[in-house]
Amino acid sequence: MMKRIGVFVCHCGINIAETVDVKRVAEEIQKLPGVVYTQDYIYMCSDPGQSLVREKIKEEKLDAVIIAACSPNLHESTFRKAAEEAGLNPWQCEIANIREQCSWIHKNREKATSKAIKIVGTIVEKSRLNESLEPITVSIKKKALVIGGGIAGIQAALDIADSGYKVILVEKDSSIGGHMAQLSETFPTLDCSQCILTPKMVAAGKHPNIELMTYSEIEDVSGYVGNFNVKIRRKASFVDWSKCTGCGLCMEKCPAKVPSKFDRGLSTHGAVYVPFPQAVPNKPVIDKENCIYFKTGKCRLCEKVCEINAIDFEQEDQLIEEEIGAIILATGYETLPLTRLAGYGSGEVPDVIDGLAFERLLSASGPTTGEVKRPSDGKVPKEIVFVQCAGSRDPERYMPYCSKICCMYTTKHALLYKHRVHDGQPYIFYIDIRTAGKGYEEFYVNAEEDEGIIYLRGKVARIFRDGDKTVVWGTDTLSGRNIEIAADLVVLATAVVPNESTAELVKKLRIQTGPNGFLSEAHPKLRPVESINSGFFLAGAAQGPKDIPETVAQASAAACKVISMFSRDHLEQDPAIAWVDEDLCSGCRICISVCPYDAREYDEEKEIVTVNEALCVGCGSCVAACSCGATQQRNLTDSQIKSMLTASLGGK
Ligand SMILES: Cc1cc2nc3c(=O)[nH]c(=O)nc-3n(C[C@H](O)[C@H](O)[C@H](O)COP(=O)(O)OP(=O)(O)OC[C@H]3O[C@@H](n4cnc5c(N)ncnc54)[C@H](O)[C@@H]3O)c2cc1C
């Protein structure tokens, strides 16, 4: 018996209706066999729109409905829910995308309307052969993994732990804190960064539901949403932390001198070290590459002075396996290395530093205890040039995007410099000043009007050393003059880029990144804290440049998603995935090699390849690769695709 099909055409305000004649689409589609009802409406996703769909399903005894509207990414689940409420199996509801794939990309109304009719017509053909499906249910391990212990990871871990669920917080460095621990004061309130961060670090370190795994990295992740198997490598620290009291004697006696990564090379520490005094956990590690004993076979001074025998040169990496339900990625950012900026001294001019190094100079716990002194000779700089967009908004040579936080932190830098060096003169080269955030514009206006900072609109062409000065050549585009400043110190607001470990991590997790390497969200507006891969959530600057308030908000949002997932007994997954006709499968295993989700498994006994339903996301790679047609996708079978193609070719 032919299905009774209803088609609902959305105007999407003027988004669709301006380019597509929606009434004509409805009229033409009504002529197709089996289409018993069509209707257009201004906002089909609104309450009256959804009510209309529900009512007509009942009144017209519809067996299938098609909503011709925006991308299924946006509202497929909305309409499937509405269909289900009216008693229809949700997989009998289809979306025909006539917005992103039609009205948004065409201008000619006539052609766009014909294309919309074809798109809807093909979906009508598909829906004739759609089966009614039931969701796949999977159990959930109610333990979360947070990767990255910056403010994003700390906040997310605390929120989940406070809700009563267990969390493992994995940080690759020996302490949590991330970049926020390096900052002096924070815009726009000028709160001391340590004062707002360290209590949270302590809380995370002590929380009964949080297991801190610092100096650790993810080795491998397998499984699927609700049921991940995670291998974590705990790197050898060569210090037995269960014995170490953190007395610091080993660090005091270590004769090695290693540039401090935390202080951006502006100070040194021994080969056995904690990165900063407020570290959590406050336990040292031995840097094998720089340890004199590991390099020469002689020294072991740290071992000699440690009265409780906590130094353990024989310690090895440990592999720890955990079962996890959800994963939050909070791996943060780095800044573009100075060595990449050829015109700005390539990192070889000692008095050209980056913003994070300047934070360390401003910090009370930094190498100069908060006195601004330049690296070359320790003199207090009387003229500082701050250069914004160093590597940002420069698609030809560097990063095309705006790094978002630099306008604000450069103003903060200039302001704090003036507070420390009253007779000092800060100059800021900028392209545009962007101050979108609560209290941000006021912060900038106050700095510009009342603090004696000179803002110069224009790009800096070259920076070079001349005697004990650092010369900056730039242009002031407002006055049209070329500018030369012989500065005592230059601070570059270098582009924010993803943490260098992100690329390797995403390969292990098989999750997506955007063109600039930041983690991709499932939907930029409606699902900004979820990855497209189920069970992975995003927090902080790993997703894109962000300031602290935005990072914290996103971390809490990601935590909420995890908590909401853990509040259920099981998860439901889309059943429109691959399946195998066992009689047709030759066991060639091509599908195993093409599956990006490891969802195909060889069954030795049956000599065929099966589908792990929990892992399959219905991407269709295996279906396309299967040469004998044994693998099919539910509700997108070869027969359905053929009938859709025939319809799109006008029935030929
Ligand atoms: C110069 C400068 C000044 C700034 N000043 C301000 C300010 O005044 N106010 C403000 O609001 N914002 C400021 N910011 C922005 C602020 O630093 C960020 O918003 C914040 O640090 C982002 O936190 P996060 O946790 O996302 O990332 P991060 O701080 O980068 O933390 C990420 C953590 O993840 C860890 N990690 C990375 N990869 C892995 C891995 N594979 N496995 C395990 N761990 C991993 C890292 O070691 C790190 O600890 C400033 C930024 C800069 C550059």
mmCIF file of N, CA, C and O in Angstrom, residues 192-255:
data_model
loop_
_atom_site.group_PDB
_atom_site.id
_atom_site.type_symbol
_atom_site.label_atom_id
_atom_site.label_comp_id
_atom_site.label_asym_id
_atom_site.label_seq_id
_atom_site.Cartn_x
_atom_site.Cartn_y
_atom_site.Cartn_z
ATOM 1 N N CYS A 192 43.948 40.146 40.724
ATOM 2 C CA CYS A 192 45.194 39.371 40.655
ATOM 3 C C CYS A 192 44.824 37.954 40.200
ATOM 4 O O CYS A 192 43.955 37.308 40.779
ATOM 5 N N SER A 193 45.486 37.508 39.130
ATOM 6 C CA SER A 193 45.112 36.228 38.526
ATOM 7 C C SER A 193 45.281 35.066 39.506
ATOM 8 O O SER A 193 44.415 34.207 39.640
ATOM 9 N N GLN A 194 46.404 35.082 40.198
ATOM 10 C CA GLN A 194 46.680 34.006 41.169
ATOM 11 C C GLN A 194 45.589 33.947 42.242
ATOM 12 O O GLN A 194 45.191 32.867 42.668
ATOM 13 N N CYS A 195 45.121 35.144 42.661
ATOM 14 C CA CYS A 195 44.144 35.166 43.763
ATOM 15 C C CYS A 195 42.817 34.532 43.363
ATOM 16 O O CYS A 195 42.102 34.006 44.206
ATOM 17 N N ILE A 196 42.477 34.623 42.071
ATOM 18 C CA ILE A 196 41.206 34.002 41.687
ATOM 19 C C ILE A 196 41.404 32.570 41.191
ATOM 20 O O ILE A 196 40.500 31.761 41.251
ATOM 21 N N LEU A 197 42.614 32.261 40.751
ATOM 22 C CA LEU A 197 42.850 30.913 40.217
ATOM 23 C C LEU A 197 43.288 29.911 41.289
ATOM 24 O O LEU A 197 42.762 28.793 41.333
ATOM 25 N N THR A 198 44.240 30.313 42.139
ATOM 26 C CA THR A 198 44.825 29.292 43.036
ATOM 27 C C THR A 198 43.812 28.640 43.990
ATOM 28 O O THR A 198 43.911 27.440 44.224
ATOM 29 N N PRO A 199 42.798 29.370 44.490
ATOM 30 C CA PRO A 199 41.818 28.650 45.325
ATOM 31 C C PRO A 199 41.099 27.546 44.544
ATOM 32 O O PRO A 199 40.794 26.484 45.077
ATOM 33 N N LYS A 200 40.867 27.794 43.254
ATOM 34 C CA LYS A 200 40.208 26.758 42.430
ATOM 35 C C LYS A 200 41.159 25.589 42.205
ATOM 36 O O LYS A 200 40.746 24.425 42.167
ATOM 37 N N MET A 201 42.444 25.884 42.021
ATOM 38 C CA MET A 201 43.425 24.804 41.836
ATOM 39 C C MET A 201 43.466 23.921 43.091
ATOM 40 O O MET A 201 43.456 22.692 43.011
ATOM 41 N N VAL A 202 43.464 24.579 44.259
ATOM 42 C CA VAL A 202 43.501 23.827 45.519
ATOM 43 C C VAL A 202 42.230 22.992 45.651
ATOM 44 O O VAL A 202 42.277 21.804 46.000
ATOM 45 N N ALA A 203 41.079 23.609 45.323
ATOM 46 C CA ALA A 203 39.795 22.885 45.435
ATOM 47 C C ALA A 203 39.799 21.654 44.530
ATOM 48 O O ALA A 203 39.338 20.572 44.937
ATOM 49 N N ALA A 204 40.341 21.811 43.316
ATOM 50 C CA ALA A 204 40.380 20.660 42.395
ATOM 51 C C ALA A 204 41.324 19.585 42.937
ATOM 52 O O ALA A 204 41.040 18.389 42.856
ATOM 53 N N GLY A 205 42.436 20.024 43.512
ATOM 54 C CA GLY A 205 43.418 19.069 44.049
ATOM 55 C C GLY A 205 42.879 18.283 45.230
ATOM 56 O O GLY A 205 43.288 17.146 45.465
ATOM 57 N N LYS A 206 41.944 18.897 45.985
ATOM 58 C CA LYS A 206 41.471 18.247 47.220
ATOM 59 C C LYS A 206 40.123 17.567 47.055
ATOM 60 O O LYS A 206 39.664 16.872 47.955
ATOM 61 N N HIS A 207 39.437 17.822 45.941
ATOM 62 C CA HIS A 207 38.045 17.356 45.820
ATOM 63 C C HIS A 207 37.986 15.827 45.858
ATOM 64 O O HIS A 207 38.713 15.156 45.116
ATOM 65 N N PRO A 208 37.117 15.268 46.714
ATOM 66 C CA PRO A 208 37.070 13.801 46.798
ATOM 67 C C PRO A 208 36.641 13.126 45.496
ATOM 68 O O PRO A 208 36.935 11.953 45.280
ATOM 69 N N ASN A 209 35.933 13.864 44.628
ATOM 70 C CA ASN A 209 35.484 13.250 43.369
ATOM 71 C C ASN A 209 36.434 13.488 42.203
ATOM 72 O O ASN A 209 36.153 13.072 41.082
ATOM 73 N N ILE A 210 37.522 14.243 42.448
ATOM 74 C CA ILE A 210 38.451 14.521 41.337
ATOM 75 C C ILE A 210 39.756 13.765 41.558
ATOM 76 O O ILE A 210 40.379 13.872 42.615
ATOM 77 N N GLU A 211 40.135 13.003 40.537
ATOM 78 C CA GLU A 211 41.456 12.369 40.583
ATOM 79 C C GLU A 211 42.369 13.168 39.654
ATOM 80 O O GLU A 211 42.142 13.211 38.438
ATOM 81 N N LEU A 212 43.350 13.819 40.241
ATOM 82 C CA LEU A 212 44.284 14.616 39.424
ATOM 83 C C LEU A 212 45.344 13.701 38.844
ATOM 84 O O LEU A 212 45.965 12.934 39.570
ATOM 85 N N MET A 213 45.528 13.763 37.548
ATOM 86 C CA MET A 213 46.630 13.021 36.935
ATOM 87 C C MET A 213 47.475 14.038 36.187
ATOM 88 O O MET A 213 47.250 14.307 35.004
ATOM 89 N N THR A 214 48.396 14.670 36.902
ATOM 90 C CA THR A 214 49.269 15.638 36.237
ATOM 91 C C THR A 214 50.475 14.884 35.682
ATOM 92 O O THR A 214 50.703 13.721 36.016
ATOM 93 N N TYR A 215 51.247 15.566 34.845
ATOM 94 C CA TYR A 215 52.403 14.974 34.190
ATOM 95 C C TYR A 215 51.965 13.690 33.466
ATOM 96 O O TYR A 215 52.637 12.668 33.480
ATOM 97 N N SER A 216 50.787 13.784 32.854
ATOM 98 C CA SER A 216 50.179 12.616 32.218
ATOM 99 C C SER A 216 49.601 13.009 30.861
ATOM 100 O O SER A 216 49.221 14.168 30.663
ATOM 101 N N GLU A 217 49.539 12.046 29.977
ATOM 102 C CA GLU A 217 48.960 12.320 28.659
ATOM 103 C C GLU A 217 48.107 11.150 28.191
ATOM 104 O O GLU A 217 48.304 10.024 28.645
ATOM 105 N N ILE A 218 47.200 11.450 27.276
ATOM 106 C CA ILE A 218 46.316 10.408 26.759
ATOM 107 C C ILE A 218 47.094 9.582 25.734
ATOM 108 O O ILE A 218 47.662 10.120 24.796
ATOM 109 N N GLU A 219 47.078 8.281 25.949
ATOM 110 C CA GLU A 219 47.797 7.381 25.046
ATOM 111 C C GLU A 219 46.849 6.873 23.956
ATOM 112 O O GLU A 219 47.181 6.827 22.789
ATOM 113 N N ASP A 220 45.639 6.518 24.384
ATOM 114 C CA ASP A 220 44.696 5.940 23.424
ATOM 115 C C ASP A 220 43.267 6.030 23.970
ATOM 116 O O ASP A 220 43.068 5.948 25.186
ATOM 117 N N VAL A 221 42.323 6.226 23.054
ATOM 118 C CA VAL A 221 40.906 6.194 23.453
ATOM 119 C C VAL A 221 40.173 5.291 22.472
ATOM 120 O O VAL A 221 40.278 5.461 21.256
ATOM 121 N N SER A 222 39.470 4.298 23.007
ATOM 122 C CA SER A 222 38.628 3.471 22.140
ATOM 123 C C SER A 222 37.226 3.460 22.757
ATOM 124 O O SER A 222 37.014 4.024 23.817
ATOM 125 N N GLY A 223 36.297 2.779 22.108
ATOM 126 C CA GLY A 223 34.925 2.717 22.627
ATOM 127 C C GLY A 223 34.060 3.808 22.054
ATOM 128 O O GLY A 223 34.368 4.379 21.002
ATOM 129 N N TYR A 224 32.997 4.112 22.743
ATOM 130 C CA TYR A 224 31.986 5.026 22.205
ATOM 131 C C TYR A 224 31.321 5.769 23.349
ATOM 132 O O TYR A 224 31.582 5.462 24.524
ATOM 133 N N VAL A 225 30.477 6.717 22.976
ATOM 134 C CA VAL A 225 29.830 7.561 23.980
ATOM 135 C C VAL A 225 29.227 6.710 25.107
ATOM 136 O O VAL A 225 28.578 5.706 24.855
ATOM 137 N N GLY A 226 29.516 7.128 26.324
ATOM 138 C CA GLY A 226 29.024 6.385 27.489
ATOM 139 C C GLY A 226 29.950 5.267 27.914
ATOM 140 O O GLY A 226 29.919 4.832 29.070
ATOM 141 N N ASN A 227 30.784 4.806 26.989
ATOM 142 C CA ASN A 227 31.614 3.626 27.262
ATOM 143 C C ASN A 227 32.988 3.728 26.594
ATOM 144 O O ASN A 227 33.341 2.912 25.745
ATOM 145 N N PHE A 228 33.754 4.742 26.959
ATOM 146 C CA PHE A 228 35.101 4.874 26.394
ATOM 147 C C PHE A 228 36.101 4.090 27.246
ATOM 148 O O PHE A 228 35.968 4.031 28.468
ATOM 149 N N ASN A 229 37.082 3.502 26.565
ATOM 150 C CA ASN A 229 38.217 2.913 27.286
ATOM 151 C C ASN A 229 39.411 3.815 27.028
ATOM 152 O O ASN A 229 39.787 4.030 25.878
ATOM 153 N N VAL A 230 39.959 4.360 28.093
ATOM 154 C CA VAL A 230 41.019 5.360 27.939
ATOM 155 C C VAL A 230 42.312 4.842 28.559
ATOM 156 O O VAL A 230 42.302 4.315 29.673
ATOM 157 N N LYS A 231 43.397 4.980 27.786
ATOM 158 C CA LYS A 231 44.721 4.647 28.339
ATOM 159 C C LYS A 231 45.453 5.958 28.601
ATOM 160 O O LYS A 231 45.581 6.799 27.699
ATOM 161 N N ILE A 232 45.923 6.130 29.830
ATOM 162 C CA ILE A 232 46.611 7.374 30.204
ATOM 163 C C ILE A 232 48.063 7.038 30.557
ATOM 164 O O ILE A 232 48.315 6.092 31.318
ATOM 165 N N ARG A 233 48.984 7.790 29.968
ATOM 166 C CA ARG A 233 50.404 7.579 30.290
ATOM 167 C C ARG A 233 50.821 8.554 31.386
ATOM 168 O O ARG A 233 50.788 9.762 31.188
ATOM 169 N N ARG A 234 51.155 8.014 32.553
ATOM 170 C CA ARG A 234 51.681 8.857 33.624
ATOM 171 C C ARG A 234 53.191 8.878 33.453
ATOM 172 O O ARG A 234 53.850 7.842 33.605
ATOM 173 N N LYS A 235 53.720 10.046 33.073
ATOM 174 C CA LYS A 235 55.144 10.118 32.747
ATOM 175 C C LYS A 235 55.989 9.994 34.022
ATOM 176 O O LYS A 235 55.575 10.478 35.088
ATOM 177 N N ALA A 236 57.152 9.364 33.870
ATOM 178 C CA ALA A 236 58.025 9.209 35.033
ATOM 179 C C ALA A 236 58.504 10.582 35.483
ATOM 180 O O ALA A 236 59.031 11.353 34.682
ATOM 181 N N SER A 237 58.296 10.903 36.773
ATOM 182 C CA SER A 237 58.768 12.198 37.306
ATOM 183 C C SER A 237 60.106 12.007 38.017
ATOM 184 O O SER A 237 60.766 12.963 38.380
ATOM 185 N N PHE A 238 60.473 10.753 38.236
ATOM 186 C CA PHE A 238 61.703 10.370 38.953
ATOM 187 C C PHE A 238 61.714 10.871 40.397
ATOM 188 O O PHE A 238 62.755 10.940 41.032
ATOM 189 N N VAL A 239 60.532 11.237 40.871
ATOM 190 C CA VAL A 239 60.359 11.608 42.278
ATOM 191 C C VAL A 239 59.137 10.830 42.763
ATOM 192 O O VAL A 239 58.100 10.843 42.097
ATOM 193 N N ASP A 240 59.301 10.124 43.870
ATOM 194 C CA ASP A 240 58.160 9.376 44.404
ATOM 195 C C ASP A 240 57.256 10.368 45.147
ATOM 196 O O ASP A 240 57.561 10.782 46.275
ATOM 197 N N TRP A 241 56.162 10.757 44.482
ATOM 198 C CA TRP A 241 55.301 11.809 45.053
ATOM 199 C C TRP A 241 54.607 11.341 46.333
ATOM 200 O O TRP A 241 54.186 12.162 47.141
ATOM 201 N N SER A 242 54.491 10.007 46.503
ATOM 202 C CA SER A 242 53.824 9.552 47.722
ATOM 203 C C SER A 242 54.736 9.788 48.939
ATOM 204 O O SER A 242 54.262 9.918 50.062
ATOM 205 N N LYS A 243 56.054 9.864 48.684
ATOM 206 C CA LYS A 243 56.971 10.129 49.806
ATOM 207 C C LYS A 243 57.307 11.619 49.921
ATOM 208 O O LYS A 243 57.492 12.133 51.016
ATOM 209 N N CYS A 244 57.402 12.306 48.785
ATOM 210 C CA CYS A 244 57.908 13.694 48.746
ATOM 211 C C CYS A 244 57.047 14.616 49.613
ATOM 212 O O CYS A 244 55.827 14.610 49.519
ATOM 213 N N THR A 245 57.711 15.415 50.435
ATOM 214 C CA THR A 245 56.981 16.360 51.293
ATOM 215 C C THR A 245 56.969 17.752 50.673
ATOM 216 O O THR A 245 56.394 18.687 51.233
ATOM 217 N N GLY A 246 57.655 17.901 49.547
ATOM 218 C CA GLY A 246 57.727 19.220 48.888
ATOM 219 C C GLY A 246 58.634 20.184 49.630
ATOM 220 O O GLY A 246 58.445 21.403 49.553
ATOM 221 N N CYS A 247 59.656 19.667 50.361
ATOM 222 C CA CYS A 247 60.525 20.553 51.162
ATOM 223 C C CYS A 247 61.384 21.459 50.282
ATOM 224 O O CYS A 247 61.818 22.520 50.714
ATOM 225 N N GLY A 248 61.678 21.031 49.054
ATOM 226 C CA GLY A 248 62.385 21.892 48.103
ATOM 227 C C GLY A 248 63.904 21.796 48.149
ATOM 228 O O GLY A 248 64.594 22.464 47.370
ATOM 229 N N LEU A 249 64.448 20.951 49.037
ATOM 230 C CA LEU A 249 65.911 20.846 49.175
ATOM 231 C C LEU A 249 66.580 20.382 47.883
ATOM 232 O O LEU A 249 67.628 20.884 47.483
ATOM 233 N N CYS A 250 65.943 19.409 47.208
ATOM 234 C CA CYS A 250 66.514 18.889 45.957
ATOM 235 C C CYS A 250 66.620 19.993 44.916
ATOM 236 O O CYS A 250 67.626 20.111 44.208
ATOM 237 N N MET A 251 65.608 20.856 44.890
ATOM 238 C CA MET A 251 65.581 21.937 43.883
ATOM 239 C C MET A 251 66.666 22.966 44.198
ATOM 240 O O MET A 251 67.318 23.495 43.313
ATOM 241 N N GLU A 252 66.858 23.208 45.472
ATOM 242 C CA GLU A 252 67.870 24.176 45.918
ATOM 243 C C GLU A 252 69.268 23.721 45.516
ATOM 244 O O GLU A 252 70.095 24.520 45.094
ATOM 245 N N LYS A 253 69.529 22.420 45.634
ATOM 246 C CA LYS A 253 70.897 21.909 45.422
ATOM 247 C C LYS A 253 71.194 21.549 43.972
ATOM 248 O O LYS A 253 72.362 21.364 43.614
ATOM 249 N N CYS A 254 70.174 21.404 43.144
ATOM 250 C CA CYS A 254 70.414 20.962 41.764
ATOM 251 C C CYS A 254 71.302 21.980 41.033
ATOM 252 O O CYS A 254 70.964 23.167 40.949
ATOM 253 N N PRO A 255 72.452 21.535 40.482
ATOM 254 C CA PRO A 255 73.358 22.501 39.844
ATOM 255 C C PRO A 255 72.963 22.887 38.411
ATOM 256 O O PRO A 255 73.537 23.823 37.855
#
